[in-house]
Coordinates of C-alpha atoms in Angstrom, one line a residue:
X1 CA 0.0 0.0 0.0
X2 CA 1.3 3.5 -0.9
X3 CA 2.3 5.8 1.9
X4 CA 2.6 9.6 1.4
X5 CA 5.1 11.1 3.9
X6 CA 8.1 13.4 4.3
X7 CA 11.3 12.3 2.7
X8 CA 14.0 11.5 5.2
X9 CA 17.0 13.8 5.4
X10 CA 18.6 12.3 2.2
X11 CA 18.9 15.2 -0.3
X12 CA 20.9 13.0 -2.6
X13 CA 17.7 11.0 -3.6
X14 CA 15.7 14.2 -4.2
X15 CA 18.6 15.6 -6.3
X16 CA 18.8 12.3 -8.3
X17 CA 15.1 12.2 -9.1
X18 CA 14.9 15.9 -9.9
X19 CA 18.0 15.9 -12.2
X20 CA 16.7 12.9 -14.2
X21 CA 13.2 14.4 -14.5
X22 CA 14.1 18.0 -15.5
X23 CA 17.7 17.9 -16.9
X24 CA 18.3 14.4 -18.2
X25 CA 20.5 15.7 -21.1
X26 CA 23.2 16.5 -18.6
X27 CA 23.1 13.2 -16.8
X28 CA 23.0 13.2 -13.0
X29 CA 25.8 15.4 -11.6
X30 CA 27.4 14.3 -8.4
X31 CA 25.6 15.7 -5.4
X32 CA 27.4 18.7 -3.9
X33 CA 25.8 20.2 -0.8
X34 CA 27.5 23.6 -1.5
X35 CA 26.1 23.7 -5.0
X36 CA 22.8 21.9 -4.7
X37 CA 21.7 23.0 -1.2
X38 CA 21.7 26.7 -1.7
X39 CA 19.0 29.0 -0.1
X40 CA 16.8 28.7 -3.2
X41 CA 16.9 24.9 -3.3
X42 CA 16.3 24.3 0.4
X43 CA 13.1 26.3 0.7
X44 CA 10.0 24.1 0.9
X45 CA 9.1 20.7 2.3
X46 CA 10.1 17.5 0.4
X47 CA 7.5 14.7 0.2
X48 CA 7.4 11.3 -1.4
X49 CA 5.3 8.2 -1.9
X50 CA 6.7 5.0 -0.5
X51 CA 5.7 1.3 -0.4
X52 CA 6.0 -1.0 2.5
X53 CA 9.5 -2.4 3.0
X54 CA 11.2 0.0 0.7
X55 CA 12.9 3.2 1.8
X56 CA 13.4 4.5 -1.8
X57 CA 10.4 6.7 -2.8
X58 CA 8.4 5.9 -5.9
X59 CA 7.8 9.6 -6.6
X60 CA 8.7 12.9 -5.0
X61 CA 7.7 16.6 -4.8
X62 CA 8.3 19.8 -3.0
X63 CA 5.8 22.0 -1.2
X64 CA 6.2 25.7 -0.7
X65 CA 4.2 27.1 2.2
X66 CA 3.2 30.6 0.9
X67 CA 0.7 33.4 1.3
X68 CA -1.0 35.0 -1.6
X69 CA -3.5 37.9 -2.1
X70 CA -6.7 36.8 -3.8
X71 CA -9.4 39.4 -4.3
X72 CA -7.6 41.8 -2.0
X73 CA -7.4 39.4 1.0
X74 CA -4.4 37.3 2.0
X75 CA -4.7 33.5 2.4
X76 CA -2.3 30.6 3.0
X77 CA -1.6 28.7 -0.3
X78 CA 0.6 25.8 -1.2
X79 CA 3.0 25.8 -4.1
X80 CA 3.5 22.4 -5.6
X81 CA 6.8 21.8 -7.5
X82 CA 9.5 19.3 -8.5
X83 CA 7.1 16.4 -9.0
X84 CA 9.4 13.7 -10.3
X85 CA 9.2 9.9 -10.8
X86 CA 12.1 7.7 -12.1
X87 CA 11.2 5.6 -15.2
X88 CA 11.2 2.3 -13.3
X89 CA 8.2 3.5 -11.2
X90 CA 6.1 5.2 -13.8
X91 CA 2.6 4.2 -14.9
X92 CA 1.9 2.8 -11.4
X93 CA -0.4 5.6 -10.2
X94 CA 2.3 7.0 -7.9
X95 CA 1.8 10.6 -8.9
X96 CA -1.9 10.3 -8.3
X97 CA -1.2 9.1 -4.8
X98 CA 1.3 11.9 -4.3
X99 CA -1.3 14.6 -5.4
X100 CA -4.0 13.1 -3.2
X101 CA -1.7 13.0 -0.2
X102 CA -0.6 16.5 -0.9
X103 CA -4.2 17.8 -1.0
X104 CA -4.9 16.1 2.3
X105 CA -1.9 17.8 3.9
X106 CA -2.9 21.1 2.4
X107 CA -6.4 20.7 3.9
X108 CA -5.0 19.8 7.3
X109 CA -2.8 22.9 7.2
X110 CA -5.7 25.2 6.2
X111 CA -4.3 26.1 2.8
X112 CA -7.0 27.6 0.6
X113 CA -5.4 27.1 -2.8
X114 CA -2.8 25.0 -4.5
X115 CA -0.7 26.5 -7.3
X116 CA 1.7 24.7 -9.7
X117 CA 3.6 25.2 -12.9
X118 CA 2.8 22.1 -15.0
X119 CA 5.0 20.2 -17.4
X120 CA 1.7 19.4 -19.2
X121 CA -1.6 21.1 -18.7
X122 CA -3.7 18.1 -19.7
X123 CA -2.0 16.0 -17.1
X124 CA -2.9 18.2 -14.1
X125 CA -6.3 19.3 -15.4
X126 CA -7.5 15.7 -15.1
X127 CA -6.7 15.9 -11.4
X128 CA -8.6 19.2 -10.8
X129 CA -6.1 22.0 -11.4
X130 CA -6.7 24.5 -14.2
X131 CA -5.1 27.6 -15.7
X132 CA -4.9 30.6 -13.5
X133 CA -3.8 33.1 -16.1
X134 CA -2.0 33.6 -19.4
X135 CA 1.5 35.2 -19.8
X136 CA 2.2 37.4 -22.8
X137 CA 5.6 38.1 -24.3
X138 CA 6.0 41.1 -26.5
X139 CA 9.3 41.2 -28.5
X140 CA 10.5 44.0 -30.7
X141 CA 13.5 46.1 -31.6
X142 CA 14.3 48.6 -28.8
X143 CA 13.5 51.4 -31.2
X144 CA 9.8 50.3 -31.2
X145 CA 9.6 51.5 -27.6
X146 CA 11.2 54.9 -28.3
X147 CA 7.7 56.4 -28.4
X148 CA 7.7 56.5 -24.6
X149 CA 10.8 58.7 -24.3
X150 CA 10.2 62.1 -22.6
X151 CA 6.9 61.0 -21.0
X152 CA 8.1 61.6 -17.4
X153 CA 10.9 63.3 -15.5
X154 CA 11.8 60.6 -12.9
X155 CA 15.1 58.7 -12.6
X156 CA 16.4 55.2 -12.6
X157 CA 19.0 53.5 -10.4
X158 CA 20.3 50.0 -10.0
X159 CA 19.2 48.2 -6.9
X160 CA 20.9 45.6 -4.7
X161 CA 19.2 42.8 -2.8
X162 CA 19.6 44.8 0.4
X163 CA 17.2 47.4 -1.1
X164 CA 14.4 44.9 -1.9
X165 CA 12.1 46.9 0.4
X166 CA 12.2 49.8 -2.2
X167 CA 10.3 47.5 -4.6
X168 CA 7.7 46.2 -2.2
X169 CA 5.2 49.2 -2.5
X170 CA 5.4 49.1 -6.3
X171 CA 4.9 45.3 -6.4
X172 CA 1.9 45.7 -4.1
X173 CA 0.4 48.4 -6.2
X174 CA 0.9 46.7 -9.5
X175 CA 0.0 43.1 -8.5
X176 CA -3.3 41.9 -9.9
X177 CA -5.7 39.2 -8.9
X178 CA -3.7 36.3 -7.5
X179 CA -0.4 37.6 -6.2
X180 CA 2.3 36.0 -4.0
X181 CA 3.2 37.7 -0.8
X182 CA 6.9 38.0 -0.9
X183 CA 9.1 37.9 2.2
X184 CA 12.7 39.0 2.4
X185 CA 14.1 35.6 1.5
X186 CA 11.9 35.4 -1.6
X187 CA 13.1 38.8 -2.8
X188 CA 16.7 37.9 -2.1
X189 CA 16.9 34.4 -3.4
X190 CA 14.2 34.3 -6.0
X191 CA 14.2 37.8 -7.6
X192 CA 17.7 39.2 -7.0
X193 CA 19.6 35.9 -7.0
X194 CA 19.2 32.1 -7.2
X195 CA 19.7 31.9 -11.0
X196 CA 22.5 30.7 -13.2
X197 CA 23.0 34.3 -14.1
X198 CA 21.6 36.8 -11.6
X199 CA 19.5 39.6 -13.2
X200 CA 19.8 43.3 -13.3
X201 CA 17.2 45.1 -11.1
X202 CA 16.5 48.8 -11.8
X203 CA 14.1 50.9 -9.9
X204 CA 12.3 54.0 -11.2
X205 CA 11.8 56.9 -8.7
X206 CA 9.6 60.0 -9.2
X207 CA 9.6 62.8 -6.7
X208 CA 11.8 60.7 -4.4
X209 CA 9.2 57.9 -4.3
X210 CA 9.5 54.4 -6.0
X211 CA 7.1 54.2 -9.0
X212 CA 8.3 51.3 -11.0
X213 CA 11.0 48.7 -11.6
X214 CA 12.3 46.1 -14.0
X215 CA 14.0 42.7 -13.6
X216 CA 15.9 41.6 -16.7
X217 CA 18.9 39.8 -18.2
X218 CA 20.8 40.5 -21.3
X219 CA 21.5 37.3 -23.2
X220 CA 23.2 36.5 -26.5
X221 CA 21.4 34.3 -29.1
X222 CA 23.2 33.5 -32.3
X223 CA 25.3 36.6 -32.1
X224 CA 22.5 39.0 -31.3
X225 CA 21.8 40.4 -27.8
X226 CA 18.3 40.3 -26.3
X227 CA 17.1 42.2 -23.2
X228 CA 14.7 39.8 -21.5
X229 CA 12.5 41.5 -18.9
X230 CA 11.1 38.9 -16.6
X231 CA 9.2 41.3 -14.3
X232 CA 8.0 44.8 -15.0
X233 CA 5.9 46.8 -12.5
X234 CA 4.5 50.3 -12.5
X235 CA 2.2 52.2 -10.2
X236 CA 0.5 54.1 -13.1
X237 CA 0.6 54.7 -16.8
X238 CA 3.3 57.4 -16.7
X239 CA 5.6 55.1 -14.8
X240 CA 4.9 52.4 -17.3
X241 CA 5.9 54.6 -20.2
X242 CA 9.1 55.4 -18.3
X243 CA 9.9 51.7 -18.1
X244 CA 9.3 51.3 -21.8
X245 CA 11.7 54.3 -22.5
X246 CA 14.3 52.6 -20.3
X247 CA 14.2 49.6 -22.6
X248 CA 14.4 51.8 -25.7
X249 CA 17.6 53.4 -24.2
X250 CA 19.3 50.0 -24.6
X251 CA 19.3 50.4 -28.4
X252 CA 23.1 50.7 -28.5
X253 CA 23.5 47.4 -26.6
X254 CA 20.7 45.0 -27.7
X255 CA 19.0 44.0 -30.9
X256 CA 15.8 42.9 -29.3
X257 CA 13.7 43.5 -26.2
X258 CA 11.3 40.9 -24.8
X259 CA 8.7 41.8 -22.1
X260 CA 7.1 39.0 -20.2
X261 CA 3.9 40.6 -18.7
X262 CA 0.3 40.2 -17.9
X263 CA -2.4 40.5 -20.7
X264 CA -3.5 43.7 -18.9
X265 CA -0.3 45.6 -19.7
X266 CA -1.2 47.7 -22.8
X267 CA 2.0 47.2 -24.8
X268 CA 0.4 47.0 -28.2
X269 CA -2.2 49.5 -27.4
X270 CA 0.4 52.2 -26.6
X271 CA 3.0 51.4 -29.2
X272 CA 3.0 53.5 -32.4
X273 CA 4.2 50.5 -34.4
X274 CA 2.3 47.5 -33.0
X275 CA 2.8 45.7 -36.3
X276 CA 6.5 45.6 -35.4
X277 CA 5.9 43.7 -32.2
X278 CA 5.9 40.0 -32.1
X279 CA 3.4 38.9 -29.4
X280 CA 3.0 35.3 -28.1
X281 CA 0.6 34.0 -25.5
X282 CA 1.1 31.0 -23.3
X283 CA -0.7 29.5 -20.3
X284 CA 0.8 30.4 -16.9
X285 CA 0.4 28.4 -13.7
X286 CA -2.5 26.3 -12.6
X287 CA -4.7 26.8 -9.6
X288 CA -7.0 24.5 -7.5
X289 CA -9.3 24.9 -4.5
X290 CA -8.2 22.7 -1.7
X291 CA -11.5 22.6 0.2
X292 CA -14.8 24.0 -1.3
X293 CA -16.5 24.4 2.1
X294 CA -13.7 26.3 3.7
X295 CA -12.3 28.2 0.7
X296 CA -15.2 29.2 -1.5
X297 CA -17.1 31.6 0.9
X298 CA -14.0 33.7 1.5
X299 CA -13.7 34.5 -2.2
X300 CA -17.2 35.7 -2.9
X301 CA -17.8 39.4 -3.5
X302 CA -20.6 39.7 -0.9
X303 CA -22.4 42.2 -3.0
X304 CA -25.6 40.2 -3.5
X305 CA -27.8 38.0 -1.4
X306 CA -28.1 34.6 -3.0
X307 CA -28.6 30.9 -2.2
X308 CA -27.2 28.6 -4.9
X309 CA -26.7 24.8 -5.1
X310 CA -23.4 23.8 -6.7
X311 CA -22.8 20.2 -7.8
X312 CA -19.0 19.9 -7.9
X313 CA -17.0 17.0 -9.5
X314 CA -13.6 16.4 -8.0
X315 CA -11.5 13.4 -9.3
X316 CA -9.1 13.5 -6.4
X317 CA -10.5 15.0 -3.2
X318 CA -13.7 13.2 -2.1
X319 CA -14.5 16.0 0.4
X320 CA -15.1 18.2 -2.7
X321 CA -17.0 15.7 -4.8
X322 CA -20.5 16.6 -3.6
X323 CA -23.3 19.0 -3.8
X324 CA -23.0 22.2 -1.8
X325 CA -25.2 25.1 -0.9
X326 CA -23.5 28.5 -1.1
X327 CA -25.4 31.3 0.6
X328 CA -24.6 35.0 0.9
X329 CA -26.5 37.4 3.1
X330 CA -25.6 40.8 4.5
X331 CA -22.0 40.5 3.2
X332 CA -21.4 37.1 4.8
X333 CA -21.0 33.9 2.8
X334 CA -21.3 30.3 4.0
X335 CA -20.9 27.0 2.1
X336 CA -22.3 23.6 3.4
X337 CA -22.7 20.2 1.9
X338 CA -26.2 19.6 0.7
X339 CA -26.1 15.9 -0.1
X340 CA -29.3 14.8 -1.8
X341 CA -31.4 17.6 -0.5
X342 CA -30.7 20.8 -2.4
X343 CA -34.0 22.3 -1.1
X344 CA -35.2 23.3 -4.4
X345 CA -32.5 25.9 -5.2
X346 CA -31.2 26.2 -8.8
X347 CA -28.3 23.9 -9.4
X348 CA -25.0 24.7 -11.1
X349 CA -22.8 21.8 -12.1
X350 CA -19.1 22.1 -12.8
X351 CA -15.8 20.5 -12.1
X352 CA -13.4 21.7 -9.4
X353 CA -11.0 23.1 -11.9
X354 CA -13.6 25.3 -13.4
X355 CA -14.8 26.3 -9.9
X356 CA -11.3 27.2 -9.0
X357 CA -11.0 29.5 -12.0
X358 CA -14.3 31.1 -11.2
X359 CA -13.3 31.6 -7.5
X360 CA -10.0 33.4 -8.2
X361 CA -11.5 35.5 -11.0
X362 CA -9.5 33.8 -13.8
X363 CA -12.7 33.2 -15.9
X364 CA -16.3 34.4 -15.7
X365 CA -19.3 32.3 -15.2
X366 CA -20.6 33.2 -18.6
X367 CA -17.3 32.2 -20.2
X368 CA -17.3 28.8 -18.4
X369 CA -20.9 28.2 -19.4
X370 CA -20.1 29.1 -23.1
X371 CA -17.2 26.6 -23.0
X372 CA -19.4 23.9 -21.6
X373 CA -17.6 23.9 -18.2
X374 CA -20.6 25.1 -16.3
X375 CA -24.2 23.9 -16.5
X376 CA -26.7 26.3 -15.1
X377 CA -29.6 28.4 -16.2
X378 CA -29.1 32.1 -17.1
X379 CA -30.3 33.3 -13.6
X380 CA -27.7 31.2 -11.8
X381 CA -25.0 32.2 -14.2
X382 CA -25.8 35.8 -13.5
X383 CA -25.7 35.3 -9.8
X384 CA -22.3 33.6 -10.1
X385 CA -21.0 36.5 -12.2
X386 CA -21.9 38.8 -9.4
X387 CA -20.5 36.6 -6.6
X388 CA -17.3 35.9 -8.4
X389 CA -16.5 38.7 -10.8
X390 CA -13.7 38.2 -13.3
X391 CA -10.5 40.1 -12.6
X392 CA -7.1 40.6 -14.2
X393 CA -5.3 37.6 -12.6
X394 CA -1.6 37.5 -13.2
X395 CA 0.7 35.1 -11.3
X396 CA 4.1 35.0 -13.0
X397 CA 6.3 33.7 -10.2
X398 CA 8.1 30.4 -10.5
X399 CA 8.8 28.5 -7.3

């Protein structure tokens, strides 16, 4: 019988599994504590699935115990990463056992959501996770961003990790929808450092106050240099234009600028030559409600009194695979299991992945209904639209 539990203090095994799963072309390098147990790598809790009589795990993962803002409130969430199974243990259902055990642990801890970056969306969607947001990359010659020059009179300066607190108010002001609450260690070891090549971080100040920043690397591809901006944050439109102008001012150094941003950042709308911008869209992380009863009420808007019966299908967590009554009155929401007695209320039927998207604002009820992910009459769809309004979700942080 499979047993989900913490991995003993044997980092060599975790290193072996992770290397084979994510970097097999390089073989499995010898384990070196100084190299492989850096502050970035040691964050999180390692878990595995074991069988009786064998101390070697069948599959492993890492959990990050995080906090995130969702609809302007902060909740405990779990980041799931480094899911790895060696080939000799694949196709045995071990990952399913690992995910089920993970959700039970999240529920016991009180985590409201689980977030992961998938190797394949289809794989995790069948277990109840679904896309939280899309990530847009705009690429163009730096000259294309020259339209933004002269828009503001602030100044830029490079920032060191000790100055991470300068960026916090900008990050808070610019974060949308589902946003990770970053602590000092996250800023130091995930933003300023912890990469093969640490990035440049420049802050933009206006009237002595921080108003924007960029995190970027300059990389060489086939003889040409590209400025790759992995994070861009601005408190308002004028600050955003200043960041674009900063990119344009690299025209003597780079041949191309790539901006990795939210769909809500109006790059093409502001550019004078949008036809010169190559824009690609990809799915970002995936999100999942851990416990419908505990998590759903906190994410309602509270702007309408309603009583709705929701029939939820969950392939992994039996505590979510049920019918629930969601009620809101006087700004307070409750959710309880209804069983076989929905008391005559209208019924909405959907899977837990679609419900998770609805709950965090990634997709509207009408979009889900149009796509066949939500079955409900028009009145119920309208109520769900009001209870869970769509918002500009953008979670772009790798664990």
